[in-house]
Coordinates of C-alpha atoms in Angstrom, one line a residue:
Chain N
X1 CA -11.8 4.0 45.8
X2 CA -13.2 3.1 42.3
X3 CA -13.8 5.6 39.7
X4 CA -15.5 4.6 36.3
X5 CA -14.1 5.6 32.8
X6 CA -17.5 6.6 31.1
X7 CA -18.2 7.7 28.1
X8 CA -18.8 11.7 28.0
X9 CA -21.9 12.9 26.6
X10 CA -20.2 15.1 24.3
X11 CA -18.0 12.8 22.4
X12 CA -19.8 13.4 19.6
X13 CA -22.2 15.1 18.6
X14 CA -25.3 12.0 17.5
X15 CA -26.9 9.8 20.2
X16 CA -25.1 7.3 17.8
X17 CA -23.6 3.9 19.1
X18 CA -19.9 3.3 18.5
X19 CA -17.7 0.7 19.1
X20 CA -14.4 0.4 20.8
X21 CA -11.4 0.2 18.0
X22 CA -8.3 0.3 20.2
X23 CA -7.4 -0.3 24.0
X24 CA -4.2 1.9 24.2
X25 CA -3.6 0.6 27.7
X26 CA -3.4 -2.7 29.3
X27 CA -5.6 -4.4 32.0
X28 CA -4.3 -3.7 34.9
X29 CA -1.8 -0.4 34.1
X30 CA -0.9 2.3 35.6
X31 CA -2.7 5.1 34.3
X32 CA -2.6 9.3 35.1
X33 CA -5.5 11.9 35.0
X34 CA -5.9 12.5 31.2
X35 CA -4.2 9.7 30.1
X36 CA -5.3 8.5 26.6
X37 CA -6.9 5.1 27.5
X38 CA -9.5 3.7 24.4
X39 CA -10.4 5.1 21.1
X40 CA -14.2 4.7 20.1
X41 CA -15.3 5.1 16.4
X42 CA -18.9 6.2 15.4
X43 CA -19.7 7.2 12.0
X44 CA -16.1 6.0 11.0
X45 CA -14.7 9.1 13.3
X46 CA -12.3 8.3 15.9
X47 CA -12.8 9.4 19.1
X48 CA -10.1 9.5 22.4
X49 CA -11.3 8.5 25.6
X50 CA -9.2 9.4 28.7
X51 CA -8.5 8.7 32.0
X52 CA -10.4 10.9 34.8
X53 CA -8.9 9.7 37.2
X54 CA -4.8 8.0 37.9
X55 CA -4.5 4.6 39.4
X56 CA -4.8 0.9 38.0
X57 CA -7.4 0.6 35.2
X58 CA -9.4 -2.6 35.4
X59 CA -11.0 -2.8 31.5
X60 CA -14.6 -3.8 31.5
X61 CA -15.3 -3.4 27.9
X62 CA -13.3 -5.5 25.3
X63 CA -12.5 -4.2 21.6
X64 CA -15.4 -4.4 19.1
X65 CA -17.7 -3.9 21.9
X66 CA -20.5 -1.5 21.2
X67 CA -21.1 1.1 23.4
X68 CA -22.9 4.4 24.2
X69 CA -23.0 7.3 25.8
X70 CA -22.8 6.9 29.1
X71 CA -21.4 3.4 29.2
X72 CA -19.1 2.2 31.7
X73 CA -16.2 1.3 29.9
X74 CA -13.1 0.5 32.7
X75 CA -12.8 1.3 36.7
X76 CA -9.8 3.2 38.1
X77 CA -8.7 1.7 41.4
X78 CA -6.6 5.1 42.9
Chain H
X1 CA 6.2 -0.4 38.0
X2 CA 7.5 -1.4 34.2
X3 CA 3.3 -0.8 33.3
X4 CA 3.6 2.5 33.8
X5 CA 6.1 2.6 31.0
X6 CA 3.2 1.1 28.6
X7 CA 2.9 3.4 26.0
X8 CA 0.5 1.2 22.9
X9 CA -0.1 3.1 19.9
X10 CA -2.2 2.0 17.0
X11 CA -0.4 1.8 13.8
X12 CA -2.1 4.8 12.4
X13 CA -0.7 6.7 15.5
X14 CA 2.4 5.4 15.2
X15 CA 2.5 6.7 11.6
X16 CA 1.5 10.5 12.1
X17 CA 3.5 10.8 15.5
X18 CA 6.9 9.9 13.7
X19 CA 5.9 12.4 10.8
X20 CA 4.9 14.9 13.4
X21 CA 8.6 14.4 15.2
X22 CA 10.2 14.5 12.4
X23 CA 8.5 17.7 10.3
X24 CA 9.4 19.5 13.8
X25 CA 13.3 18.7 12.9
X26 CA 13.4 19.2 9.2
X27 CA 11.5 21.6 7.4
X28 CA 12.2 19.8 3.8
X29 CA 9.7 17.2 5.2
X30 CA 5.8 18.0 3.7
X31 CA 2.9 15.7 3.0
X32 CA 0.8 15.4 0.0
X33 CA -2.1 13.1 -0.9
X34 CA -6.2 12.7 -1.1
X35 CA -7.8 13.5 2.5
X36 CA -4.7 14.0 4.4
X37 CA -5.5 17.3 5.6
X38 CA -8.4 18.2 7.5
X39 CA -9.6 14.5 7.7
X40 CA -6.7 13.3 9.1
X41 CA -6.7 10.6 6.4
X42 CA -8.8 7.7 5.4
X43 CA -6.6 5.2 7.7
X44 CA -6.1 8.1 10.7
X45 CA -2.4 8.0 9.6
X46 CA -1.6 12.1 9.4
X47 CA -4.4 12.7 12.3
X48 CA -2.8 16.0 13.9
X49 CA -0.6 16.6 10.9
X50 CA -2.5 20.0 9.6
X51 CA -3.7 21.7 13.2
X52 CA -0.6 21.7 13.9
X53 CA 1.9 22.2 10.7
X54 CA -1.0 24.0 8.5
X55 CA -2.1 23.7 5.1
X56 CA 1.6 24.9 3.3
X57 CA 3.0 21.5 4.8
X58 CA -0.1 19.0 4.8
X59 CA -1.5 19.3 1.3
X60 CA -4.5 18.2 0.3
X61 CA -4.5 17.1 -3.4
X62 CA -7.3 16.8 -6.2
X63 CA -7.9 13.5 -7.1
X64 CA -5.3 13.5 -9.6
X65 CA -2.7 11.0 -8.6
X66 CA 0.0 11.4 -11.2
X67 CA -0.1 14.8 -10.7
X68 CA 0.5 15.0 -7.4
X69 CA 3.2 11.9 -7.5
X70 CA 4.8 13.7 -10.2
X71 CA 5.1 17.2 -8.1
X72 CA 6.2 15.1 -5.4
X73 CA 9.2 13.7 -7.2
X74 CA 10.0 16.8 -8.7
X75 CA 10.3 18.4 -5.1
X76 CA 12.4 15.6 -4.0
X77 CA 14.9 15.9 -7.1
X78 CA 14.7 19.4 -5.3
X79 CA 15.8 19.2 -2.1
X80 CA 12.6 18.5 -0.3
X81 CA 12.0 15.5 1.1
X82 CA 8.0 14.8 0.8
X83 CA 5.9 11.8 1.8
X84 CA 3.1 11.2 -0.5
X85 CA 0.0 9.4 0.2
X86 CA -1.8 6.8 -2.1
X87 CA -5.2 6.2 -1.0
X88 CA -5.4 2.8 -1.7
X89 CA -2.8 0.7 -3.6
X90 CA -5.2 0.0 -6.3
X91 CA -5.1 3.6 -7.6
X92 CA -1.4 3.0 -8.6
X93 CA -2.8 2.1 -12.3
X94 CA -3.1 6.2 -12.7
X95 CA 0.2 7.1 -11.7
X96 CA 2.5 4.4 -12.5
X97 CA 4.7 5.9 -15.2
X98 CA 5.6 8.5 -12.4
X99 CA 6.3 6.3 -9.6
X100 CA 8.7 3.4 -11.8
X101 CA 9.7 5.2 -14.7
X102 CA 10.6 8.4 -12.2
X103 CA 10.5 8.1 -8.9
X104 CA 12.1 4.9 -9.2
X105 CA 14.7 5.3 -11.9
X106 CA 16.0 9.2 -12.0
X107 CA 19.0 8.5 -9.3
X108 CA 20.1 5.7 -11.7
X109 CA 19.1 7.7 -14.8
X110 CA 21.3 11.0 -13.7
X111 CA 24.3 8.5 -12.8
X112 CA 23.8 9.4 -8.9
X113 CA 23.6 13.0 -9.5
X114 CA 19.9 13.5 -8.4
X115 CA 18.5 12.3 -5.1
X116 CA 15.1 11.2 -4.8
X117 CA 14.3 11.2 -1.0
X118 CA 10.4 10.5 -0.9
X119 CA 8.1 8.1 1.2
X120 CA 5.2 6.9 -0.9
X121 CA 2.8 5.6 1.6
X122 CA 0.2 3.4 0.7
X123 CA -2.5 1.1 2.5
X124 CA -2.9 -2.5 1.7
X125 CA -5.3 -5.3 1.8
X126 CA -9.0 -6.3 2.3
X127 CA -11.0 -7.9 4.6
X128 CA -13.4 -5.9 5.2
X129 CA -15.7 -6.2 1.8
X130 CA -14.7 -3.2 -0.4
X131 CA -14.1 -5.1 -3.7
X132 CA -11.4 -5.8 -6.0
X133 CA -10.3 -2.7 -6.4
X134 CA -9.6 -1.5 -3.4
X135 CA -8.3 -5.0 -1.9
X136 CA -5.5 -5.8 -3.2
X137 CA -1.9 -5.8 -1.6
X138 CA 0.0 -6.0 -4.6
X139 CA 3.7 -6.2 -2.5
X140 CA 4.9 -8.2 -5.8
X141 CA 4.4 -5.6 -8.6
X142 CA 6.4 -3.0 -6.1
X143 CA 9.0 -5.5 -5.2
X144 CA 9.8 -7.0 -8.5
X145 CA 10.4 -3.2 -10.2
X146 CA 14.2 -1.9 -9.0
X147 CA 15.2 1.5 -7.9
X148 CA 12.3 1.4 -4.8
X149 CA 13.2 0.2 -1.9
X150 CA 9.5 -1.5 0.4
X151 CA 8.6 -2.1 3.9
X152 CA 5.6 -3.0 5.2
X153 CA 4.8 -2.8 9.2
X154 CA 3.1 -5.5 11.1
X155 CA 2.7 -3.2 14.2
X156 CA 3.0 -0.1 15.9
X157 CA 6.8 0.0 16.8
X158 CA 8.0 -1.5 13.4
X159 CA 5.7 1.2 12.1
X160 CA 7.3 4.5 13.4
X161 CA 10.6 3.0 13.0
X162 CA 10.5 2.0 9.6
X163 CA 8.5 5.5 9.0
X164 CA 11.5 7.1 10.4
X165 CA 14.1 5.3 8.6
X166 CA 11.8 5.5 5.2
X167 CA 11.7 9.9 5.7
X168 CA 15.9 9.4 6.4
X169 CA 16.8 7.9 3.5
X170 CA 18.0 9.3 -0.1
X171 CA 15.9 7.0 -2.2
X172 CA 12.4 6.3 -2.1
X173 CA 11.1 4.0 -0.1
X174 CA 6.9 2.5 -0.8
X175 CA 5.9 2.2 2.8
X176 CA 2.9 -0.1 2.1
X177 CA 0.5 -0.6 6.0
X178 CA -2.1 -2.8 5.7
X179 CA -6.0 -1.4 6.7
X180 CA -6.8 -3.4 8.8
X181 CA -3.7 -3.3 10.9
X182 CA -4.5 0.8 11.5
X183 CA -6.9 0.6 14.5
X184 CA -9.9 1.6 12.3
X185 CA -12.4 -0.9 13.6
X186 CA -14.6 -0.5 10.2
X187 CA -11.5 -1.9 8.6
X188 CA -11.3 -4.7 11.3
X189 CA -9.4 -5.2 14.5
X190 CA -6.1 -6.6 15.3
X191 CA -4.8 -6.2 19.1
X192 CA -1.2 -7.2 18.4
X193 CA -1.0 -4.6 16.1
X194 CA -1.6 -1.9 18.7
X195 CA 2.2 -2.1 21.2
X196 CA 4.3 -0.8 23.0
X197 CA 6.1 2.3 21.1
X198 CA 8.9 4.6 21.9
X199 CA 7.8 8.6 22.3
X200 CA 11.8 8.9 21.3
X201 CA 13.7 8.8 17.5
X202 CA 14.5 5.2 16.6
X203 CA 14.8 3.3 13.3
X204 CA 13.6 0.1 12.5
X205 CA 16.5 -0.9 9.6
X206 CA 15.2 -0.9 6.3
X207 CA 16.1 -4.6 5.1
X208 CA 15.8 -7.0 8.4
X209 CA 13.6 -9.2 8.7
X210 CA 12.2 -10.4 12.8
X211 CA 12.0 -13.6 14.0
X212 CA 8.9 -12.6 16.5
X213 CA 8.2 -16.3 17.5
X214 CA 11.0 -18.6 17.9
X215 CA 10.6 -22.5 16.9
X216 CA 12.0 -25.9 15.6
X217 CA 9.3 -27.6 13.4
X218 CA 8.3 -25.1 10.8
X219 CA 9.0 -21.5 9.6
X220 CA 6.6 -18.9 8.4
X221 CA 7.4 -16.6 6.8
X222 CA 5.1 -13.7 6.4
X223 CA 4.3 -9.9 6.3
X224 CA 1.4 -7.3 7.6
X225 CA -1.9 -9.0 8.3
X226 CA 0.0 -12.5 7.4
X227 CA 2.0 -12.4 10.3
X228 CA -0.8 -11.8 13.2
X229 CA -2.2 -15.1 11.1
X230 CA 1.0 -16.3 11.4
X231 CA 0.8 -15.9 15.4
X232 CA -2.1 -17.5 15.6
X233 CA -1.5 -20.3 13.7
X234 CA 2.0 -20.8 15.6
X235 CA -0.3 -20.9 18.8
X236 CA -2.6 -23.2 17.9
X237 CA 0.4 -25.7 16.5
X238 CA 1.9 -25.5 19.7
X239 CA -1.2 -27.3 21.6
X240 CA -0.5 -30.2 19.1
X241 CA 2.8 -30.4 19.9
X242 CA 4.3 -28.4 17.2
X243 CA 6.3 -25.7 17.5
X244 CA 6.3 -23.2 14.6
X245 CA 8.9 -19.7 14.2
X246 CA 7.2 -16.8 12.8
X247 CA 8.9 -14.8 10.6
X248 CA 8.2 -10.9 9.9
X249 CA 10.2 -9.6 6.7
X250 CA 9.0 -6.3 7.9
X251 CA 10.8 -5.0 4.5
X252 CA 10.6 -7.1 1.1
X253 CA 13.4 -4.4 -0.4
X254 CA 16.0 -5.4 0.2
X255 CA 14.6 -8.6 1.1
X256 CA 16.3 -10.0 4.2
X257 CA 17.4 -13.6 2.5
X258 CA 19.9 -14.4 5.4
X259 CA 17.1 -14.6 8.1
X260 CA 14.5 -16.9 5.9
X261 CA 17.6 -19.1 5.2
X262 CA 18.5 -19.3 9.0
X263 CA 15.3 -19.8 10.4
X264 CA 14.6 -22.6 7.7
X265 CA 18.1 -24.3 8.0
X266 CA 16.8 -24.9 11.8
X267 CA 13.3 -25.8 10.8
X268 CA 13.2 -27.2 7.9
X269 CA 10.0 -26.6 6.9
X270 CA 8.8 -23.6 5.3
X271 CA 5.2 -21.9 4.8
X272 CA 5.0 -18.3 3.3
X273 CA 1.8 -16.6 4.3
X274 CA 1.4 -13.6 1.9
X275 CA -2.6 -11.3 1.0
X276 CA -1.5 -10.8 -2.1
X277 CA -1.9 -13.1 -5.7
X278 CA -0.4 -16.6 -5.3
X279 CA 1.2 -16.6 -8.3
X280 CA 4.5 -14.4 -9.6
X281 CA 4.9 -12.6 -6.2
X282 CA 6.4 -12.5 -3.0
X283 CA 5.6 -16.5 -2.1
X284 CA 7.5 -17.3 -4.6
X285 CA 10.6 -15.1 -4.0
X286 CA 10.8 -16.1 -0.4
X287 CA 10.9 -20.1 -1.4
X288 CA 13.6 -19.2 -3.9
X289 CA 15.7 -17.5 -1.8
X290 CA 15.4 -20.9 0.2
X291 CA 16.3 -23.6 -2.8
X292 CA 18.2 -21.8 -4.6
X293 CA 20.3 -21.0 -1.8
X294 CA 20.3 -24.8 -0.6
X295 CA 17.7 -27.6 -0.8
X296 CA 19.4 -30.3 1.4
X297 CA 17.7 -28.2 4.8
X298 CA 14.1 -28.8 3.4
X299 CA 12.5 -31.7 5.2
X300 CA 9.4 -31.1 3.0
X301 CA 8.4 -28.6 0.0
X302 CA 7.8 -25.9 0.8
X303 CA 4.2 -24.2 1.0
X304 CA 2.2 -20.7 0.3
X305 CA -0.9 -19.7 1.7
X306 CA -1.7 -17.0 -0.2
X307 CA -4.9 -15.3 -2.0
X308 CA -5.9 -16.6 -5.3
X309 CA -5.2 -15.8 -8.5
X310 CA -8.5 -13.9 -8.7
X311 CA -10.0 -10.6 -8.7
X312 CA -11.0 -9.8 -4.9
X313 CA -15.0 -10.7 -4.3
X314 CA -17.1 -8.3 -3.2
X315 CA -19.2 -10.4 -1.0
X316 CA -17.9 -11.1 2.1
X317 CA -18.1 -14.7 2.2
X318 CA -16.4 -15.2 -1.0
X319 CA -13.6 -12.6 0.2
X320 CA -13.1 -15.1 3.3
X321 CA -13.4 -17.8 2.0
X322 CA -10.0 -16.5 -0.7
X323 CA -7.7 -14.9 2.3
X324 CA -4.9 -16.3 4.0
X325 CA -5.8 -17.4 7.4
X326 CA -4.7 -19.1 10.5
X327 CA -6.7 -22.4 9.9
X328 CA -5.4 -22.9 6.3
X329 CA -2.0 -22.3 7.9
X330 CA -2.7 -25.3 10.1
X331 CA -4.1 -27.5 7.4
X332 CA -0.9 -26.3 5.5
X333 CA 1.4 -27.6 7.9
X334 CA -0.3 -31.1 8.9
X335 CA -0.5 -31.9 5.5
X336 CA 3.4 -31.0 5.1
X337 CA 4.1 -32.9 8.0
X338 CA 2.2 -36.1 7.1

């Protein structure tokens, strides 16, 4: 089963576009329900992105990407 | 299952989690600077700091930097042991009678009677178009002035162990981190900046250098931002057959002289990639440690890549075409070797 990491609505608080700064996991790792996967900036604010699910993350969404909310960012295979 | 070990951390994480572990140990430790607090700080290095250890031990500071350097040396000489934050490395114009004519000097000055156990933290480096003023790297004019000792992390495990061993020891320690090593995107992104780090205490050793690429052709020798340059440089020399060692001083004080010697008695060739001014700085230390030491390992004469003797240009093209990259490494190197 595949479950996508997606950016929440509530983030932040704009309809602003931000970009991914940091992967904090690898393609392909292990990952836990919460676990602190990406961190997005908008507005020069950090925001953390986490796992919703635990399995193997498959990263669709490289570093300097822009993205919104909404955006598929990685799948978790459980 | 060694992935589900992977713990990456961004530089800036790397930072406030050792602060975090160790103000949870020792109460002496506080922090003090501009926009620490509730901002978490420019660079996102003391993000968490104030939720959790509240405003008596994250202080935010008026814009008043020998003030607040001043207090922080007096608190030391007192029994606390502070880290102080200095925006940007540019800024240390305003306070620099406290940091070398105090911070540095007062264990010598009371014959060993004082200590002075503070981290000055300060960010590095440009890049990302914010002029010549708040640009510059400026290792040199720390290095060259005794009684300090300086690190400078090129990634996220160097950068909680150094910050560890910085907050440990009796002197004080200039822990300069480059900007756009931190993870901030607007101040650019570099992956290898962001590994694998430790939740548990460790210490990076103030005063060794790394040898994070061995080789047999060529050394570089290098520090923050220069060494992912360095990297990439060593990787593109490899498809032509070359094969480069990078060097990371990781700390220019002490400066780990054994380790540049050893890894350019095997090569034989030696580059220094530094950000900050060609002229009177680090470069130039690291190639006298070298000939001074002993000429007959050179194979060639040794090289810098460094920034011009120039203020920092505002425009972005002009600030590229000045910093140290991984093509003029290159270019460095084939013209050595020719």
């Amino acid at each position: 089963m595949s479950i996508d990491v997606i950016i929440p609505d509530d983030l932040w608080e704009e309809d602003n576009e931000g970009v991914i700064t940091s992967w904090l996991v690898s393609d392909g790792a292990t990952v836990e329900v919460g676990t602190l996967v990406a961190e997005v900036m908008v507005e020069k604010i950090q925001c953390e992105v986490e796992s919703p699910a635990a399995g193997t993350i498959k990263i669709t969404k490289e570093e300097d990407d822009v993205v919104n909310k909404g955006d598929v960012i990685a799948h978790i295979e459980a | 299952m060694s992935d589900t070990k992977e713990r990456k951390l961004t530089i800036a994480r790397a930072m406030a989690e050792s602060v975090a572990q160790y103000m949870r140990k020792d109460e002496k430790v506080f922090v003090m600077g501009e926009d620490i607090g509730v901002l978490g700080g420019v660079y996102g290095n003391t993000r968490g700091l104030i939720e959790e250890f509240g405003e008596e031990r994250i202080r935010d500071t008026p814009i008043s930097e020998t003030a607040f350097m001043g207090a922080a040396v007096g608190a030391a000489q007192n029994g606390m042991r502070p880290i102080v934050e200095l925006m940007f490395v540019d800024f240390f114009g305003v306070c620099f009678d406290q940091i070398y004519n105090n911070m540095a000097k007062n264990i010598y000055f009371s014959g060993g009677n004082v200590k002075v156990p503070m981290v000055l933290m300060t960010s590095t480096g440009g890049g990302y178009s914010d002029g010549g003023q708040h640009s510059q790297c400026v290792y040199g004019t720390f290095a060259h002035l005794p009684g300090m000792k300086v690190v400078a992390p090129s990634n996220a495990y160097d950068a909680k162990g150094l910050m560890n061993a910085a907050i440990r020891e009796d002197s004080p320690v200039v822990y300069m981190y480059h900007k756009g090593l931190q993870g901030m995107g607007w101040l650019g992104t570099e992956r290898g900046a962001t590994v694998n780090t430790p939740e548990e205490y460790y210490e990076v050793e103030i005063g060794k250098a790394s040898v994070v690429r061995e080789g047999t052709d060529v050394s570089i020798v290098s520090l923050g931002m220069g060494v992912h340059h360095a990297l990439k440089a060593a990787a593109e020399l490899e498809e032509s057959g070359v094969s480069a060692e990078v060097v990371d001083l990781r700390s220019l004080v002490p400066l780990d002289r054994d380790t540049i010697r050893a890894s350019v008695a095997k090569t034989g060739r030696l580059i220094v990639v530094d950000e900050d001014y060609h002229s009177f700085g680090v470069s130039g230390e690291v190639i006298a440690s070298v000939v001074e030491h002993d000429i007959s390992v050179l194979k060639a004469a040794p090289q810098r890549v460094a920034f011009p003797d120039v203020p920092i240009p505002y425009a972005k093209i002009m600030e590229q075409f000045c910093l140290p990259n991984a093509d003029k490494i290159v270019a460095t190197y084939k013209k050595m070797a020719a």
